[in-house]
XYZ file of N, CA and C in Angstrom:
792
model
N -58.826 2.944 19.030
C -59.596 3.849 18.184
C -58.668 4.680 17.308
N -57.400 5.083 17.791
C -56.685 6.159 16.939
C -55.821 5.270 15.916
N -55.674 3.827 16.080
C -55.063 2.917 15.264
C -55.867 3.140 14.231
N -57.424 2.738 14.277
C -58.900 2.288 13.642
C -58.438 3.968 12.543
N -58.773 4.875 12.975
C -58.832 6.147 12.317
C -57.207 6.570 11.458
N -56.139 5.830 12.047
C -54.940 6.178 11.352
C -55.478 5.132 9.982
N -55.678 4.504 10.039
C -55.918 3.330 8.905
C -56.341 3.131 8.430
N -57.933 3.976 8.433
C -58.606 4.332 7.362
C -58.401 5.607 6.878
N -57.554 6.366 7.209
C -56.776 7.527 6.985
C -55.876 7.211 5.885
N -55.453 5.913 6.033
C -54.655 5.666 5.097
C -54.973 5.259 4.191
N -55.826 4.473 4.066
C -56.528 3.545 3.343
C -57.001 4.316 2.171
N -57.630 6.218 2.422
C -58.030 6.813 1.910
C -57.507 7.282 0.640
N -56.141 7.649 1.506
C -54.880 8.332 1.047
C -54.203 7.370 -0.581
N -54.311 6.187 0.007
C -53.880 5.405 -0.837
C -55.156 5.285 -2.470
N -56.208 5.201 -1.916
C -57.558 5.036 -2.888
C -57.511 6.441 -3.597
N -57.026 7.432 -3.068
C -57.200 8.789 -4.024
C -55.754 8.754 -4.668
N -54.854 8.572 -4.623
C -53.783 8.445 -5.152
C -53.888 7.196 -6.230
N -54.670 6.054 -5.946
C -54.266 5.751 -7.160
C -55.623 5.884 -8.102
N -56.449 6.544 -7.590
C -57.655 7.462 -8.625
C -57.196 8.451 -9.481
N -55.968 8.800 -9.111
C -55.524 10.215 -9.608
C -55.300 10.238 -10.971
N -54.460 9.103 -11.276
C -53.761 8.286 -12.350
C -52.275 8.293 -12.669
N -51.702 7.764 -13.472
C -50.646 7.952 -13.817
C -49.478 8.779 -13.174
N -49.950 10.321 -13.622
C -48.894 11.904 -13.307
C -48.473 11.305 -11.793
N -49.325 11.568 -10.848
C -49.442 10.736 -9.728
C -48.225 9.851 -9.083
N -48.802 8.369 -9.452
C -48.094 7.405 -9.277
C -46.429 7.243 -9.491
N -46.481 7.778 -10.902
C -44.986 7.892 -10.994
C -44.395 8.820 -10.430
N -44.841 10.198 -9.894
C -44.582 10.870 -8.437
C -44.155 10.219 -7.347
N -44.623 9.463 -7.007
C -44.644 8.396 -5.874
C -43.171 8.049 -6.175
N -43.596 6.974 -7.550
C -42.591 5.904 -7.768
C -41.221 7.143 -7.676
N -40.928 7.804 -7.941
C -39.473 8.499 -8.333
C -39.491 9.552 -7.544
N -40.155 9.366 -6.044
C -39.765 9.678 -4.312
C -39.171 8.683 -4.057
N -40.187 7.504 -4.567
C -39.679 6.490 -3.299
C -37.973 5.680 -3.709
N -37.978 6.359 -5.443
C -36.485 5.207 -5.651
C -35.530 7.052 -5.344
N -35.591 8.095 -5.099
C -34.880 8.805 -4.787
C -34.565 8.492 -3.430
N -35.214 8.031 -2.468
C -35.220 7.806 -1.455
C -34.531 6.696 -1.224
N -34.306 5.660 -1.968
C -33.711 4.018 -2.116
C -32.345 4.785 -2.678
N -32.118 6.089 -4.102
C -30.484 6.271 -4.491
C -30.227 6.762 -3.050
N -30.224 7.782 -2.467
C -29.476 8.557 -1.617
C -29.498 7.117 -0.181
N -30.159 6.983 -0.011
C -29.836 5.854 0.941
C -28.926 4.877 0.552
N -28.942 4.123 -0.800
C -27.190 4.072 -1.284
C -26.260 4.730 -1.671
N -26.304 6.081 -1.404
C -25.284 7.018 -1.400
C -24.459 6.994 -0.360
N -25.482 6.756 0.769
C -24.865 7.047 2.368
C -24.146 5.899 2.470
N -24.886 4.321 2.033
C -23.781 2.976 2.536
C -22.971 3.482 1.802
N -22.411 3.761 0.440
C -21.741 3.691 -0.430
C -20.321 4.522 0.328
N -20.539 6.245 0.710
C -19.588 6.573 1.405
C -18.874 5.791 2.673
N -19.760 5.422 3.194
C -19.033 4.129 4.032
C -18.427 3.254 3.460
N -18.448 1.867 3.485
C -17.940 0.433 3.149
C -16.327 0.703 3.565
N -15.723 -0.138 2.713
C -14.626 -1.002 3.195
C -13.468 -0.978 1.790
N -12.303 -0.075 2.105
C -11.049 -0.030 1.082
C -10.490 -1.676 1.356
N -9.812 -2.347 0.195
C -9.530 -3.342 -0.113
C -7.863 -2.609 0.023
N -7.250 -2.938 0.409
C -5.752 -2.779 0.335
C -4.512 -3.898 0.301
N -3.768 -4.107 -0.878
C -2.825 -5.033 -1.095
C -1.567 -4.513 -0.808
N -0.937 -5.654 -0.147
C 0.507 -5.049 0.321
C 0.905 -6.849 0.705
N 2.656 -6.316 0.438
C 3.067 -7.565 0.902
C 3.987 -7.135 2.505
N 3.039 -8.038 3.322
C 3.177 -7.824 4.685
C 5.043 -8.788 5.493
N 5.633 -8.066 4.677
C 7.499 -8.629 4.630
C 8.239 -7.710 4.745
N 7.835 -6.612 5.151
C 9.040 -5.262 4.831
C 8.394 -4.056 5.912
N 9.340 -4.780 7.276
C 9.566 -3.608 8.174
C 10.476 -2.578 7.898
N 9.714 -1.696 8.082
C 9.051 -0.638 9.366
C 7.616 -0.540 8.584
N 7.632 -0.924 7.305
C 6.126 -0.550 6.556
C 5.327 -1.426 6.523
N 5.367 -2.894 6.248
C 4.430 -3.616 6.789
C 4.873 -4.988 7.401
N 4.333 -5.579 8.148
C 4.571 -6.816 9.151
C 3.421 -6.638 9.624
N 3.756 -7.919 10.333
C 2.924 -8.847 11.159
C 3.328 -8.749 12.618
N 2.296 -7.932 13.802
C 2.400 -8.089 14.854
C 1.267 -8.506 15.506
N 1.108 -9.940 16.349
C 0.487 -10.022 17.398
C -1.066 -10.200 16.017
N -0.356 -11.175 15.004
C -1.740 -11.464 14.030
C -2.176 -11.058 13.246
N -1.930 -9.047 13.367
C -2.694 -8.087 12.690
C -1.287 -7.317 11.952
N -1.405 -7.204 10.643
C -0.735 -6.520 9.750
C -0.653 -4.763 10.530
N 0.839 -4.516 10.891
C 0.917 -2.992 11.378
C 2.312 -2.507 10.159
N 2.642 -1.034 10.698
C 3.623 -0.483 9.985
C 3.229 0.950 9.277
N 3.790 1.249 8.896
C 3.768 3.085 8.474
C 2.461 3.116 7.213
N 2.859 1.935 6.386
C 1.822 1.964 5.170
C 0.331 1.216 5.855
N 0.280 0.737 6.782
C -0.898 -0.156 7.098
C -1.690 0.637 7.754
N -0.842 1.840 9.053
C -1.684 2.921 9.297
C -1.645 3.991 8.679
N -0.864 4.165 7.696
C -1.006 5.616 6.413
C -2.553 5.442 6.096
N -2.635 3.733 5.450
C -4.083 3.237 4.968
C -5.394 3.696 5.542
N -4.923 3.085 6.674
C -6.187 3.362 8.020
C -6.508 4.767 8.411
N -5.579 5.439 8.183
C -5.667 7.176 8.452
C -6.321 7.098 7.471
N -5.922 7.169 5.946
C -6.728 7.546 4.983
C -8.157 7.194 4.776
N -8.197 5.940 5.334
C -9.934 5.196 4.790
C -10.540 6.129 5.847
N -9.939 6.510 7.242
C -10.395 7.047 8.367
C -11.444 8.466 7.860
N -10.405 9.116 7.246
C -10.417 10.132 6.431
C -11.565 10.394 5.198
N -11.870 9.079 4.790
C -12.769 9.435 3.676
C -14.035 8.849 4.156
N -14.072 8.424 5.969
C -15.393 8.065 6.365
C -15.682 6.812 6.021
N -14.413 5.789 5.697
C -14.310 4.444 5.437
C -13.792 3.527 6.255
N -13.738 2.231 5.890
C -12.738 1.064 6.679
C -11.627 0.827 5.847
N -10.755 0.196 6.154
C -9.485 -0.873 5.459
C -9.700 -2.019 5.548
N -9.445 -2.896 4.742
C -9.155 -4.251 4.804
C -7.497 -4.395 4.233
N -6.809 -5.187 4.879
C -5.655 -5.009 4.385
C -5.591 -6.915 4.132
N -5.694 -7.368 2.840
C -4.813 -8.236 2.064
C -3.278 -8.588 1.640
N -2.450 -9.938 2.135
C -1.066 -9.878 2.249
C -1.515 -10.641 1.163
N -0.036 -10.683 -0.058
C -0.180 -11.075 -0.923
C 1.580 -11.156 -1.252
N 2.081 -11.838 -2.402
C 3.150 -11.994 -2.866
C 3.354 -10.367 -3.078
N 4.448 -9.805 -3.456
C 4.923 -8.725 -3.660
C 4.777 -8.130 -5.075
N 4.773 -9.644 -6.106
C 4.814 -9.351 -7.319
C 3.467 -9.315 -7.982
N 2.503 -9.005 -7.231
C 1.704 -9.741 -7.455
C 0.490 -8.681 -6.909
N 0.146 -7.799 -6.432
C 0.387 -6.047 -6.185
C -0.452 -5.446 -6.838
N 0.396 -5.294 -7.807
C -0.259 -4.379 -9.418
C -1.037 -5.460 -9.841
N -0.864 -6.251 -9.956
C -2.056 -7.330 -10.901
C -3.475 -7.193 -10.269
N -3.513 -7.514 -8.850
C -4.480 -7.282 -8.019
C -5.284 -5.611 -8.171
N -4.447 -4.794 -8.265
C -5.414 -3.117 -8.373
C -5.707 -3.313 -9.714
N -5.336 -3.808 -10.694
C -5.147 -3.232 -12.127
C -6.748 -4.874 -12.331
N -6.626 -5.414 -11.879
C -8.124 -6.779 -11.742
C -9.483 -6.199 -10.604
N -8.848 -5.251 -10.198
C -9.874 -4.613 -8.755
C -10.374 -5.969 -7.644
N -9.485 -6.477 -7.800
C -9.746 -7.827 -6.502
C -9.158 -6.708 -5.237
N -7.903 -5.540 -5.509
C -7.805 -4.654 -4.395
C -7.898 -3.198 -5.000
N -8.345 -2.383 -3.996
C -9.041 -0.736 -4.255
C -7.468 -0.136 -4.734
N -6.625 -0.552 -4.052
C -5.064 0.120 -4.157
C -4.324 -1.005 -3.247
N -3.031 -0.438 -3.515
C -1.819 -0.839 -3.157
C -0.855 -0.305 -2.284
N -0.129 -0.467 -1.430
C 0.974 0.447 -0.358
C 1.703 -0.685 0.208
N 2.884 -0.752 -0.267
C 3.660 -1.952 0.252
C 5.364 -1.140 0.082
N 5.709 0.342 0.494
C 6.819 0.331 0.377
C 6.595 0.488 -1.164
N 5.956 0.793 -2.188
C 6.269 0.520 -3.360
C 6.716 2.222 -4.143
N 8.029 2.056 -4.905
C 8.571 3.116 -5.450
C 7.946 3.338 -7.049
N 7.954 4.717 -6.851
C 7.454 5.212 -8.328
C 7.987 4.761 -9.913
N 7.683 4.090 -10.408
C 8.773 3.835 -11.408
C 8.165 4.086 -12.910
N 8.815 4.124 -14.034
C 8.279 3.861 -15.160
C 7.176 3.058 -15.480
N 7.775 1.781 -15.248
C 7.302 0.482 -15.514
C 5.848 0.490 -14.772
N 6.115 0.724 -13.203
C 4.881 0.950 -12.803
C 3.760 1.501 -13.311
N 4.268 3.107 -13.443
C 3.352 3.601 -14.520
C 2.777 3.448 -15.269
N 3.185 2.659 -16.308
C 2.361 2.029 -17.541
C 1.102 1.315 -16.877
N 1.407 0.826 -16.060
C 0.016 -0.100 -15.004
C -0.712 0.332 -14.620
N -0.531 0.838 -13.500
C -1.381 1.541 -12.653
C -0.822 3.201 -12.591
N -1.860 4.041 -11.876
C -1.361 5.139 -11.148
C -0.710 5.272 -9.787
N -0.116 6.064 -9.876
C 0.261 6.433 -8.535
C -0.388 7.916 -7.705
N -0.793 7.879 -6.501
C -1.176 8.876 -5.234
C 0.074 9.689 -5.542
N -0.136 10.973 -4.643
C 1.386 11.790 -4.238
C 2.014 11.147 -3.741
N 3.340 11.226 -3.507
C 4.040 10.735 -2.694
C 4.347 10.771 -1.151
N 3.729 10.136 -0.254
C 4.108 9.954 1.112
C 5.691 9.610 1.728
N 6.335 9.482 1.283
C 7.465 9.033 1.727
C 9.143 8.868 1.261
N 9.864 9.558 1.103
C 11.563 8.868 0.707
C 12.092 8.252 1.427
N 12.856 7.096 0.198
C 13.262 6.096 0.453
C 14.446 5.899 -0.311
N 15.752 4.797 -0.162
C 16.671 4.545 -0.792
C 16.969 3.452 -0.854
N 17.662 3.069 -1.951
C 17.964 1.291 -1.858
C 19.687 1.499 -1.259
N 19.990 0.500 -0.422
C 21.240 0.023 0.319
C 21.383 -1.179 -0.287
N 23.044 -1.371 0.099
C 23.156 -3.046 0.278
C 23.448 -3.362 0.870
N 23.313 -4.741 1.448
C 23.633 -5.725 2.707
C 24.731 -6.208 2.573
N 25.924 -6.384 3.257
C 27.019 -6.917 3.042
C 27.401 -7.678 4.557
N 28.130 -8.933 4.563
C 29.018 -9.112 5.892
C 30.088 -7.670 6.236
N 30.131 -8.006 7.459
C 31.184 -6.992 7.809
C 32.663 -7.783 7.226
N 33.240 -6.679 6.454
C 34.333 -7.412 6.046
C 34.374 -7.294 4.721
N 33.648 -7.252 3.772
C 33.009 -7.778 2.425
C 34.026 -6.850 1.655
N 34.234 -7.105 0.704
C 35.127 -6.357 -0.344
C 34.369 -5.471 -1.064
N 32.898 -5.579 -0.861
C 32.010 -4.617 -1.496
C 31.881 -3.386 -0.601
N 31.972 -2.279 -1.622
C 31.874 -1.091 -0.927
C 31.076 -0.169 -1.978
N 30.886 -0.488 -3.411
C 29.980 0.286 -3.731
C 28.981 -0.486 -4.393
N 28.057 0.344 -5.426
C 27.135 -0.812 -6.321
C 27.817 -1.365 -7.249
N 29.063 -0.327 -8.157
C 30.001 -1.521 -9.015
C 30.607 -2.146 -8.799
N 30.935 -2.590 -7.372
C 31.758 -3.563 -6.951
C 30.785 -5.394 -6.943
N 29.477 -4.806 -7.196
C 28.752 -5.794 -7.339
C 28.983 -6.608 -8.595
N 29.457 -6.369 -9.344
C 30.007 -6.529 -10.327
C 30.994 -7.981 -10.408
N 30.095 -9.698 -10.993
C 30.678 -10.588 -10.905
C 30.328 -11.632 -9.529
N 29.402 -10.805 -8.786
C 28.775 -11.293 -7.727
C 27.404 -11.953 -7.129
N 27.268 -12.724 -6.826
C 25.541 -13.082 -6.139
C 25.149 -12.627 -5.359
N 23.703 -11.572 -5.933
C 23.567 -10.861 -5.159
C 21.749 -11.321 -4.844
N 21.467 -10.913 -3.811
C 20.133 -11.813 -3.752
C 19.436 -10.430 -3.749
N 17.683 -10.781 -4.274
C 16.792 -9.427 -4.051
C 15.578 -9.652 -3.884
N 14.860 -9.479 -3.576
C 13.083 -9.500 -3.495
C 12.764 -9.395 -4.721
N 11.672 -10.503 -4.658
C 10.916 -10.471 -6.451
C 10.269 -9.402 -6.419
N 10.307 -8.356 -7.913
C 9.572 -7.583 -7.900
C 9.658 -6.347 -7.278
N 10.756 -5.973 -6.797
C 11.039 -5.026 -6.115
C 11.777 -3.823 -6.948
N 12.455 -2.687 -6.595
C 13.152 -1.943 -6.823
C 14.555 -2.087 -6.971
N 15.056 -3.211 -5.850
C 16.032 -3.844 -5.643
C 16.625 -4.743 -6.809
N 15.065 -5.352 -7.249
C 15.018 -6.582 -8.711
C 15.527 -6.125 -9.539
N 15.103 -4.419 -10.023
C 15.087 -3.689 -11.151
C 16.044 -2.921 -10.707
N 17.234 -2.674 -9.808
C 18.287 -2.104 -9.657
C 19.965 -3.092 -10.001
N 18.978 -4.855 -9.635
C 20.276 -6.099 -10.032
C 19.815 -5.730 -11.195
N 19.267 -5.866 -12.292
C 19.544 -5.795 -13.837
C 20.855 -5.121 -14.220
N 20.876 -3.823 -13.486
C 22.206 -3.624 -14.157
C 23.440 -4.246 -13.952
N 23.358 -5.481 -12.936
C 24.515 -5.641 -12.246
C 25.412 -6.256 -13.750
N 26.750 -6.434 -13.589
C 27.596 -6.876 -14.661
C 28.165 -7.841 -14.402
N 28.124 -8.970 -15.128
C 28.552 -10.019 -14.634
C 28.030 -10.840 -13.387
N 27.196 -10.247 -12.848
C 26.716 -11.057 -11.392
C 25.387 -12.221 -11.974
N 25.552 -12.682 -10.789
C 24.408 -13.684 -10.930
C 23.146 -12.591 -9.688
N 21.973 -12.889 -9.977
C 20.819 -12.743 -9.533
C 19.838 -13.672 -9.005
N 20.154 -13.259 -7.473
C 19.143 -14.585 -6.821
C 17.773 -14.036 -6.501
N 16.890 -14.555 -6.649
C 15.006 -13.544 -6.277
C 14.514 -14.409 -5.220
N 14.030 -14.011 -3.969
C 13.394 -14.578 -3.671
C 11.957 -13.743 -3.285
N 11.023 -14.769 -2.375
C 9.923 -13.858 -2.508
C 9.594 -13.151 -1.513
N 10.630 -13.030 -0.317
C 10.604 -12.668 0.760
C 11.862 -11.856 1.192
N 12.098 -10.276 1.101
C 13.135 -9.756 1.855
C 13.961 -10.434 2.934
N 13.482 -11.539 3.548
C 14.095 -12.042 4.535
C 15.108 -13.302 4.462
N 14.277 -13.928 3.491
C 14.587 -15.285 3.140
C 16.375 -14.883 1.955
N 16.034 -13.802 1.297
C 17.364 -13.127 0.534
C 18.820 -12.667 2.005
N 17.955 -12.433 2.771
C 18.859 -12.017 4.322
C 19.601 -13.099 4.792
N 18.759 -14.099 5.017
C 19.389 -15.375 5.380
C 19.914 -15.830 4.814
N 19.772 -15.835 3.438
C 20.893 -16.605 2.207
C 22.350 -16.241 2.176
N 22.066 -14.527 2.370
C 23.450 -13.947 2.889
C 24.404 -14.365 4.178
N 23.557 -14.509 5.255
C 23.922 -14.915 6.285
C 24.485 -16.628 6.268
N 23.686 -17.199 5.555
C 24.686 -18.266 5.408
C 25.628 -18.655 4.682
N 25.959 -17.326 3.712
C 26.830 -17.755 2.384
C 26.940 -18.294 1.369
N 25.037 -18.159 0.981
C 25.117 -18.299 -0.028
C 25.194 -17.386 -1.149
N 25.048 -16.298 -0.413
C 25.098 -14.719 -1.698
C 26.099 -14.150 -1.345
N 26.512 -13.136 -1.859
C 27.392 -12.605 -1.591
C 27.224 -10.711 -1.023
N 25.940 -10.464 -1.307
C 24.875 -9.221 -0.969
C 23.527 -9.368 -1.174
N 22.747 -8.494 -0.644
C 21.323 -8.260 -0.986
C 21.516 -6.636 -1.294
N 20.533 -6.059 -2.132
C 19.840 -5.145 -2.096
C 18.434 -4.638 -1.963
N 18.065 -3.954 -1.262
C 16.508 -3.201 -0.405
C 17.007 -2.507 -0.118
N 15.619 -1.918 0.480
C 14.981 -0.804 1.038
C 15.877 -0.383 2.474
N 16.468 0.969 2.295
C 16.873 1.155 3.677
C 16.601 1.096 4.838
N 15.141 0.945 5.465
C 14.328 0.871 6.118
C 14.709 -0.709 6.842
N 13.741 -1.480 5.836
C 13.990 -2.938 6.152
C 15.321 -3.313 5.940
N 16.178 -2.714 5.753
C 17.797 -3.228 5.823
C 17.793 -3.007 7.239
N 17.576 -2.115 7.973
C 18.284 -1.458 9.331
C 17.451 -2.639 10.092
N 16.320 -2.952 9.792
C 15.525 -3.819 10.897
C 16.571 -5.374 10.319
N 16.672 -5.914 9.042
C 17.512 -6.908 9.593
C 18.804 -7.187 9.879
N 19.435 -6.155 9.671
C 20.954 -6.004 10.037
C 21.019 -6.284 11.562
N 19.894 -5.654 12.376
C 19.775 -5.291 13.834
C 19.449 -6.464 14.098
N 18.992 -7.391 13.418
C 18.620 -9.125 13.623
C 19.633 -9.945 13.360
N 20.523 -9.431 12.492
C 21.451 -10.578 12.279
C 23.076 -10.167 12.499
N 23.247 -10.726 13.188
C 24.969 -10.041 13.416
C 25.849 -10.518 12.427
N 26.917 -9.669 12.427
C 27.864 -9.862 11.454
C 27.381 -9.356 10.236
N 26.201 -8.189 10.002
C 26.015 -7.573 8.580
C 26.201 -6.276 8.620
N 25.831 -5.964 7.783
C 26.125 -4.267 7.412
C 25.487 -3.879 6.708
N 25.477 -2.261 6.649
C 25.165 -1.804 5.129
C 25.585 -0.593 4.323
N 25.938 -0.764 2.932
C 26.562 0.614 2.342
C 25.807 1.459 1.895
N 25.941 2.424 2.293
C 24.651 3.541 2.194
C 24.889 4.498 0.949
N 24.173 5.268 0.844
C 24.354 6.170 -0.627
C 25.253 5.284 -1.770
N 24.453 4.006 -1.751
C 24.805 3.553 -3.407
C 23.951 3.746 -4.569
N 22.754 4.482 -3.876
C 21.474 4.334 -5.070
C 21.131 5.791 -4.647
N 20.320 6.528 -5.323
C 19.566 7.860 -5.554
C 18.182 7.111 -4.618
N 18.086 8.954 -4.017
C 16.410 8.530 -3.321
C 15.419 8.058 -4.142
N 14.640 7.310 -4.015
C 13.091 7.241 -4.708
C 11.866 7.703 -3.872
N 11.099 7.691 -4.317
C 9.776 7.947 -3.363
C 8.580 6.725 -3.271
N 8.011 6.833 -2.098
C 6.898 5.810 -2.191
C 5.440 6.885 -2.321
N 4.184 6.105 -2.789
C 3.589 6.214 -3.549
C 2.216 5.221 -3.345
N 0.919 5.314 -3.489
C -0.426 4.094 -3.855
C -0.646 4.252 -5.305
N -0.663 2.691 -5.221
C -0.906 2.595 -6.573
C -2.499 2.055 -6.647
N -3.009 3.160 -7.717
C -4.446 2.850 -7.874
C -4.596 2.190 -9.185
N -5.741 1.693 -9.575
C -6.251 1.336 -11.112
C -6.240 2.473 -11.972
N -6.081 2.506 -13.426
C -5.822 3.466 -14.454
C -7.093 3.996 -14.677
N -8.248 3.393 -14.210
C -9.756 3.871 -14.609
C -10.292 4.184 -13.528
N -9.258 4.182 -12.068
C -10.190 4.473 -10.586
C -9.799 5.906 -10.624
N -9.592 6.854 -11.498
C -9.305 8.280 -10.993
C -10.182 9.026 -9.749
N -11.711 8.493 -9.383
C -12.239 9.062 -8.274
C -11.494 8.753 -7.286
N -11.358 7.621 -6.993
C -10.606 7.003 -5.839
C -9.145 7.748 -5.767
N -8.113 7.826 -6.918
C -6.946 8.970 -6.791
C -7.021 9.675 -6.375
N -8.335 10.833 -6.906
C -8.458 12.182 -6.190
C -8.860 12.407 -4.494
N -9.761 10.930 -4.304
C -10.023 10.970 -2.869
C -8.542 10.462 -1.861
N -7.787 9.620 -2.083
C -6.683 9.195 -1.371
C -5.344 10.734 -1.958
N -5.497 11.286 -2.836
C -4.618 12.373 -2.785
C -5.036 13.503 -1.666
N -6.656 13.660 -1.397
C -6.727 14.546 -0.628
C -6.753 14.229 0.398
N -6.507 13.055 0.925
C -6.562 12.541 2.143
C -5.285 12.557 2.890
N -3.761 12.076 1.232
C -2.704 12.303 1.931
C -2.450 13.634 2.679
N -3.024 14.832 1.648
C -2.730 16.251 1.794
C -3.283 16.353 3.000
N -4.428 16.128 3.761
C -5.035 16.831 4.863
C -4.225 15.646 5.873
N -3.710 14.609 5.893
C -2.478 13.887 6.798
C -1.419 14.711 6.701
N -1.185 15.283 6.018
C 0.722 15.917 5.741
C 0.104 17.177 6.612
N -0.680 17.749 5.832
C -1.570 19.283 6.880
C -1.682 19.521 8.257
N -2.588 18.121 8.544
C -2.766 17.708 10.121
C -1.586 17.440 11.320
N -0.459 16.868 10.480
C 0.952 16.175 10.749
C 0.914 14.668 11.333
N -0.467 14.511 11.027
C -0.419 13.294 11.241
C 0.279 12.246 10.651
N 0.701 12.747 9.161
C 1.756 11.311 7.946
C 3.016 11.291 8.574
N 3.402 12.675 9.396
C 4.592 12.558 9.721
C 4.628 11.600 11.187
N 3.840 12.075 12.197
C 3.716 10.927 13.201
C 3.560 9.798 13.328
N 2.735 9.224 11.981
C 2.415 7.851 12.131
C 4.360 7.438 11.178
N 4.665 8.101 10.385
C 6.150 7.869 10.512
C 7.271 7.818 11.476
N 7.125 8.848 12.550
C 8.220 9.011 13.203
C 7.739 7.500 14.701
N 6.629 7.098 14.047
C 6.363 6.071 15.139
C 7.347 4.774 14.930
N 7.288 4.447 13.769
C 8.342 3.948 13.351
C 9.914 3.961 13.052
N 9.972 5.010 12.438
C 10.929 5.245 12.079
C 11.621 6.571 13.238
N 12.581 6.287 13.808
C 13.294 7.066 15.266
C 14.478 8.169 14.032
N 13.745 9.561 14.778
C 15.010 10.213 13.642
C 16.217 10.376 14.352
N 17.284 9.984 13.199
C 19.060 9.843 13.328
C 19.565 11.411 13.183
């Protein structure tokens, strides 16, 4: 019986409403799609950050146990954490980065990547999370002891890197690229280069892998790392800038660093 009476209750409701006319109806109509925006407001704050990085450069990103970890993979995850989001983290060539944010196939970028000019013109960059320096890799033994001694030498580097755009100046050397920090490691190790240059970071993790290397330190000025967003995503900037700030606040940017990185 109270079904019977809800339903012609309704039935009513509905017959005088659309007697009313017009004023009415479109009342209705522009509840019910206010009701449809804000309900995609709410998925919308949710979903899922797209993040590109090339997963080759410990302590910041690798591959453990399947799943992409490292300082930038959970910087990410703090941050999406932070804005009431997910991560997806995409491995990709290194050079290959910026093309991806600047096409929006990814939301941003965090691969270890330093602030540069060149960059700039591309994409934007977040504040900066992190300093960093470029080293070089040498055998123990090596006659190289600074960056002008590079000078006339093969020196191997990651495509696309800082390292890439630090061999340009070399004089006289030859320039080997490969697409993998590691694969430039091993070349050294077997003699076919004569140095690498990277990231201090991932120098210390493969030096500690390969015996008989080294590295010369303070040959390059600090740089900083940085996300690189699209030139037209400025919402997304302002949300991952305030996200770094309330990580640096919390001390959480520094922990998920010192997880990695053991201070000397």
């Amino acid at each position: 019986m109270k079904k019977l009476i809800a339903a012609l209750l309704v039935g009513t409701m509905v017959f005088s409403l659309s007697a009313c006319g017009s004023k009415e109806t479109a009342s209705t109509d522009a509840a019910t799609e206010a009701a449809t925006d804000a309900a995609e407001g709410t998925e919308a704050a949710g979903g899922t950050l797209v993040m590109a990085t090339n997963a080759e450069f410990p302590p910041y990103e690798y591959y453990e146990g399947g799943e992409v970890v490292g300082i930038d993979a959970d910087i990410a995850r703090a941050i999406a954490e932070d804005m009431g989001m997910e991560v997806k983290i995409d491995d990709m060539a290194f050079e290959s980065i910026i093309a991806a944010v600047q096409s929006g196939k990814a939301d941003f970028g965090a691969a270890g990547m330093t602030v540069t000019e060149d960059r700039l013109a591309n994409v934007n960059f977040s504040e900066t999370y992190a300093e960093a320096k470029q080293v070089i890799i040498v055998p123990e033994g090596s006659e190289i002891k600074t960056a002008d001694d590079l000078s006339g030498k093969k020196v191997g580097v990651q495509l696309g890197t800082t390292g890439d755009i630090l061999a340009d100046d070399i004089e006289d050397g030859t320039v080997e690229r490969y697409s993998k920090g590691a694969e430039a490691v091993q070349a050294l190790v077997q003699g076919k280069i004569d140095a690498v240059i990277i990231d201090n970071e991932p120098a210390k993790v493969f030096v500690s892998e390969n015996e008989g290397l080294t590295t010369i330190e303070d040959a390059y000025e600090a740089e900083q790392y940085a996300i690189a967003v699209a030139k037209d995503n400025t919402e997304l900037l302002d949300k991952i800038n305030a996200s770094i700030a309330n990580l640096k606040e919390s001390g959480k940017l520094q922990e998920i660093i010192d997880k990695y990185i053991s201070a000397e």
